[in-house]
CSV table of C-alpha atoms in Angstrom, one decimal:
chain,number,residue,atom,x,y,z
B,1,SER,CA,0.0,0.0,0.0
B,2,SER,CA,1.1,3.6,-0.6
B,3,ASP,CA,-0.4,4.6,2.7
B,4,VAL,CA,1.4,2.5,5.2
B,5,CYS,CA,4.5,0.3,5.6
B,6,SER,CA,4.8,-1.2,9.1
B,7,SER,CA,8.0,-3.2,8.5
B,8,ASP,CA,11.1,-2.0,10.2
B,9,LEU,CA,13.5,-2.8,7.3
B,10,ASN,CA,14.3,-1.9,3.7
B,11,TRP,CA,10.7,-2.1,2.7
B,12,GLN,CA,10.2,1.4,3.9
B,13,LEU,CA,12.0,2.5,0.7
B,14,PHE,CA,9.1,1.0,-1.4
B,15,LEU,CA,6.8,3.5,0.4
B,16,ILE,CA,9.3,6.3,-0.1
B,17,VAL,CA,9.6,5.7,-3.8
B,18,ASN,CA,5.9,5.3,-4.2
B,19,GLN,CA,5.2,8.7,-2.5
B,20,ALA,CA,8.1,10.4,-4.3
B,21,ALA,CA,6.7,9.3,-7.7
B,22,ARG,CA,3.3,10.8,-6.7
B,23,GLN,CA,5.0,14.0,-5.7
B,24,ALA,CA,7.1,14.2,-8.9
B,25,LEU,CA,3.9,13.7,-11.0
B,26,GLY,CA,2.1,16.4,-9.1
B,27,TRP,CA,-0.3,13.9,-7.6
B,28,GLU,CA,-1.5,13.8,-4.0
B,29,PHE,CA,1.2,12.5,-1.7
B,30,LYS,CA,1.8,12.2,2.1
B,31,GLN,CA,4.9,14.0,3.3
B,32,PRO,CA,4.5,12.7,6.9
B,33,LEU,CA,4.7,9.2,5.7
B,34,ILE,CA,7.9,9.9,3.8
B,35,ASP,CA,9.4,11.6,6.8
B,36,GLN,CA,8.5,8.7,9.1
B,37,ALA,CA,9.9,6.2,6.6
B,38,TRP,CA,13.2,8.2,6.3
B,39,ASP,CA,13.5,8.3,10.1
B,40,LEU,CA,13.4,4.5,10.2
B,41,ILE,CA,15.8,4.1,7.2
B,42,ASN,CA,18.3,6.5,8.6
B,43,LYS,CA,18.5,4.6,11.9
B,44,PHE,CA,20.0,1.7,9.9
B,45,GLU,CA,23.1,3.7,8.8
B,46,ARG,CA,26.4,2.6,10.1
B,47,GLN,CA,30.1,3.5,9.6
B,48,ASP,CA,31.3,4.3,6.1
B,49,GLY,CA,27.7,4.5,4.7
B,50,TRP,CA,26.9,0.8,5.3
B,51,MET,CA,23.3,-0.1,6.1
B,52,THR,CA,22.0,-2.8,8.5
B,53,ASP,CA,18.7,-4.1,7.3
B,54,GLY,CA,16.6,-3.5,10.4
B,55,PRO,CA,17.6,-3.6,14.0
B,56,GLU,CA,18.6,-7.3,13.9
B,57,GLY,CA,21.8,-6.3,12.1
B,58,PHE,CA,21.7,-7.9,8.6
B,59,TYR,CA,24.5,-6.8,6.3
B,60,ASP,CA,24.2,-8.1,2.8
B,61,ASP,CA,23.4,-7.2,-0.8
B,62,TYR,CA,20.5,-5.1,0.2
B,63,ASN,CA,23.1,-2.4,0.6
B,64,TRP,CA,23.2,-2.5,-3.3
B,65,TRP,CA,19.7,-3.6,-4.4
B,66,VAL,CA,17.3,-1.7,-2.3
B,67,PHE,CA,19.2,0.7,0.0
B,68,GLY,CA,21.2,1.7,-3.1
B,69,SER,CA,18.8,1.5,-6.0
B,70,HIS,CA,15.7,2.9,-4.3
B,71,GLU,CA,17.5,5.7,-2.5
B,72,LEU,CA,18.8,6.7,-6.0
B,73,MET,CA,15.3,6.6,-7.4
B,74,TRP,CA,14.1,9.0,-4.7
B,75,LEU,CA,17.1,11.2,-5.4
B,76,GLN,CA,16.3,11.3,-9.1
B,77,MET,CA,12.7,12.2,-8.6
B,78,VAL,CA,12.6,14.7,-5.7
B,79,GLY,CA,16.2,14.9,-4.3
B,80,GLY,CA,16.8,18.2,-6.1
B,81,LEU,CA,13.9,20.0,-4.3
B,82,PRO,CA,15.0,22.5,-1.6
B,83,SER,CA,12.8,20.6,0.9
B,84,SER,CA,14.8,17.4,0.2
B,85,LYS,CA,18.3,18.9,0.4
B,86,LYS,CA,19.2,17.7,3.9
B,87,GLN,CA,18.2,14.1,3.2
B,88,ALA,CA,19.7,14.2,-0.3
B,89,ASP,CA,23.1,15.3,1.1
B,90,ARG,CA,23.0,12.5,3.7
B,91,LEU,CA,22.2,9.9,1.0
B,92,VAL,CA,25.0,11.1,-1.4
B,93,ALA,CA,27.6,10.9,1.4
B,94,ARG,CA,26.7,7.4,2.5
B,95,MET,CA,26.3,6.0,-1.0
B,96,GLN,CA,29.6,7.3,-2.2
B,97,HIS,CA,31.3,5.9,0.9
B,98,ARG,CA,29.7,2.5,0.3
B,99,LEU,CA,30.5,2.5,-3.4
B,100,GLU,CA,34.2,3.0,-2.7
B,101,MET,CA,34.3,-0.7,-1.7
B,102,PHE,CA,32.1,-2.0,-4.5
B,103,PRO,CA,34.8,-3.1,-7.0
B,104,TYR,CA,36.6,-5.1,-4.3
B,105,PHE,CA,33.8,-7.7,-4.1
B,106,PHE,CA,34.6,-8.9,-7.7
B,107,GLY,CA,37.0,-11.4,-9.1
B,108,ALA,CA,39.0,-10.9,-12.3
B,109,ASP,CA,36.4,-13.1,-14.2
B,110,GLY,CA,33.5,-11.0,-13.0
B,111,ALA,CA,32.5,-13.4,-10.2
B,112,TYR,CA,31.0,-11.9,-7.0
B,113,SER,CA,31.5,-12.7,-3.4
B,114,GLU,CA,28.0,-14.2,-3.0
B,115,TYR,CA,26.6,-13.9,0.5
B,116,GLY,CA,23.3,-13.1,2.4
B,117,ARG,CA,19.7,-13.2,1.2
B,118,SER,CA,18.0,-12.9,-2.1
B,119,LEU,CA,20.9,-14.2,-4.2
B,120,SER,CA,18.4,-15.2,-6.9
B,121,TYR,CA,18.5,-11.5,-7.9
B,122,LYS,CA,21.9,-12.1,-9.4
B,123,PHE,CA,23.3,-9.0,-11.2
B,124,ALA,CA,20.6,-6.7,-9.8
B,125,ARG,CA,23.5,-5.3,-7.7
B,126,LEU,CA,24.8,-3.5,-10.9
B,127,GLY,CA,21.8,-1.2,-10.9
B,128,PHE,CA,23.2,0.8,-7.9
B,129,PRO,CA,26.6,1.7,-9.4
B,130,LEU,CA,25.2,2.4,-12.8
B,131,MET,CA,22.5,4.7,-11.5
B,132,ALA,CA,25.1,6.3,-9.3
B,133,TYR,CA,27.3,6.9,-12.3
B,134,ARG,CA,24.4,8.6,-14.1
B,135,LEU,CA,24.1,11.1,-11.3
B,136,GLY,CA,27.9,11.7,-11.0
B,137,LEU,CA,28.2,9.7,-7.8
B,138,TRP,CA,30.3,6.7,-8.9
B,139,PRO,CA,33.7,7.3,-7.1
B,140,HIS,CA,35.8,5.2,-9.6
B,141,SER,CA,36.5,5.5,-13.3
B,142,PRO,CA,34.0,4.9,-16.1
B,143,GLY,CA,36.3,2.4,-17.6
B,144,MET,CA,36.4,0.3,-14.5
B,145,LEU,CA,32.6,0.4,-14.2
B,146,LYS,CA,32.3,-0.6,-17.9
B,147,ARG,CA,34.6,-3.7,-17.4
B,148,LEU,CA,32.9,-4.7,-14.1
B,149,VAL,CA,29.4,-4.6,-15.7
B,150,ARG,CA,30.4,-6.6,-18.8
B,151,LEU,CA,32.3,-9.2,-16.8
B,152,HIS,CA,29.6,-9.6,-14.2
B,153,LEU,CA,26.8,-10.0,-16.7
B,154,ALA,CA,28.9,-12.5,-18.7
B,155,TRP,CA,29.7,-14.5,-15.6
B,156,TYR,CA,26.0,-15.4,-15.0
B,157,ASP,CA,25.2,-15.8,-18.7
B,158,ASP,CA,28.2,-18.1,-19.3
B,159,ARG,CA,27.2,-20.3,-16.4
B,160,GLY,CA,23.5,-20.6,-17.4
B,161,GLY,CA,22.0,-18.1,-14.9
B,162,ILE,CA,19.8,-17.3,-17.9
B,163,ASP,CA,18.0,-20.4,-19.2
B,164,ARG,CA,18.5,-20.0,-23.0
B,165,THR,CA,16.0,-22.8,-23.7
B,166,THR,CA,13.2,-20.8,-22.3
B,167,ASP,CA,14.7,-17.3,-22.2
B,168,THR,CA,14.0,-17.0,-18.5
B,169,VAL,CA,16.1,-16.1,-15.5
B,170,ARG,CA,16.7,-19.1,-13.2
B,171,GLN,CA,16.0,-19.0,-9.5
B,172,GLU,CA,19.3,-20.8,-8.9
B,173,LEU,CA,22.5,-18.9,-9.5
B,174,THR,CA,23.6,-21.2,-12.5
B,175,SER,CA,22.4,-24.1,-14.5
B,176,ALA,CA,24.3,-26.4,-12.2
B,177,GLY,CA,23.4,-24.5,-9.1
B,178,SER,CA,21.6,-25.8,-6.0
B,179,PRO,CA,17.9,-24.7,-5.4
B,180,GLU,CA,19.0,-24.3,-1.7
B,181,VAL,CA,20.3,-20.9,-2.7
B,182,ARG,CA,16.6,-19.7,-2.8
B,183,ASP,CA,15.1,-18.1,0.3
B,184,PRO,CA,11.6,-19.3,1.2
B,185,TYR,CA,10.0,-16.2,-0.4
B,186,ILE,CA,11.7,-16.6,-3.8
B,187,ASN,CA,9.4,-17.6,-6.7
B,188,THR,CA,9.4,-17.3,-10.5
B,189,GLY,CA,9.2,-13.6,-10.5
B,190,HIS,CA,11.9,-12.7,-8.0
B,191,PRO,CA,15.0,-13.3,-10.1
B,192,TYR,CA,13.8,-10.5,-12.4
B,193,TRP,CA,15.1,-8.0,-9.9
B,194,CYS,CA,18.2,-8.5,-12.0
B,195,MET,CA,16.6,-6.1,-14.5
B,196,LEU,CA,17.7,-3.3,-12.2
B,197,ALA,CA,21.0,-3.6,-14.0
B,198,PHE,CA,19.4,-2.6,-17.3
B,199,ALA,CA,17.3,0.1,-15.6
B,200,GLY,CA,20.7,1.6,-14.8
B,201,LEU,CA,22.3,1.0,-18.2
B,202,TRP,CA,19.3,2.4,-20.1
B,203,GLN,CA,19.6,5.7,-18.2
B,204,ILE,CA,23.1,6.4,-19.6
B,205,PRO,CA,22.8,8.5,-22.8
B,206,ASP,CA,24.3,7.2,-26.1
B,207,GLU,CA,26.8,10.1,-26.1
B,208,ASP,CA,28.1,9.4,-22.6
B,209,PRO,CA,31.8,8.5,-22.3
B,210,PHE,CA,30.8,5.2,-20.6
B,211,TRP,CA,30.0,3.7,-24.0
B,212,LYS,CA,33.3,4.9,-25.6
B,213,VAL,CA,36.0,4.6,-23.0
B,214,ASP,CA,38.4,1.7,-22.9
B,215,GLU,CA,37.8,-0.7,-20.1
B,216,GLU,CA,40.1,-0.4,-17.1
B,217,PRO,CA,41.1,-3.2,-14.8
B,218,LEU,CA,39.4,-4.1,-11.5
B,219,PRO,CA,41.4,-3.8,-8.3
B,220,VAL,CA,42.1,-7.6,-8.2
B,221,GLU,CA,43.6,-7.3,-11.7
B,222,LYS,CA,46.1,-4.8,-10.5
B,223,SER,CA,47.5,-5.9,-7.2
B,224,ASP,CA,46.8,-7.9,-4.0
B,225,PHE,CA,44.6,-6.2,-1.5
B,226,THR,CA,43.0,-6.6,1.9
B,227,LYS,CA,40.0,-4.4,2.7
B,228,THR,CA,37.8,-4.4,5.7
B,229,ILE,CA,34.1,-3.6,6.1
B,230,VAL,CA,34.3,-2.5,9.7
B,231,PRO,CA,30.6,-2.4,10.7
B,232,ALA,CA,29.8,-5.8,9.2
B,233,GLY,CA,33.1,-7.4,10.5
B,234,TRP,CA,34.1,-8.5,7.0
B,235,MET,CA,37.5,-8.7,5.4
B,236,LEU,CA,37.9,-8.8,1.6
B,237,GLU,CA,41.1,-10.3,0.2
B,238,GLY,CA,42.2,-10.1,-3.4
B,239,VAL,CA,45.1,-12.1,-5.0
B,240,TYR,CA,46.6,-10.7,-8.1
B,241,LYS,CA,47.6,-13.5,-10.5
B,242,GLY,CA,49.2,-11.4,-13.2
């Protein structure tokens, strides 16, 4: 419903985006609902822009595919309004901090460090950096983003994440993958969250440098690294193989 969202987690952003769309279209909207939802979302913010999904302390890909994508949708629709400036500034700061670490999750072949819930969404995580790039918020080079996107899409496609016999997106990660990867709420439609990647790509104009620049290597293609995500207690290690 556009009138209420009682869940104390990322779902509050569905309400925010719904109401922001109404506002941007000049329709009736409810600012108190938006303010209440942002109050809840902002409580989930932790060090370096990372978000815990609700008070229970989940850190996973929802940092990319709801906290990232839907915050950017709000920013695109109403973030430029004077009344939205304080929240917009807060979003920009935390998203750029979080995106600093994004490329370090990927291997040289485009593989991703799979963890957490909703893994059936696959390359939906690409929507966040692409939409951020469109708004000038991507903190790395266009060439690195271009390579990351191509390799990550190809990683799933090469391994049967898309069933070419039916032209559907699998609920498993790959054609040989286990159905145990699916959370109880996953059904046929859920994997199509992956289209967030194309929602980001289709926003980039034809004349943008993204389409013309040479690809640049990912961090793991340049050197060894060790990175820590302090609030989640994670350590990312990359081994450069030359």
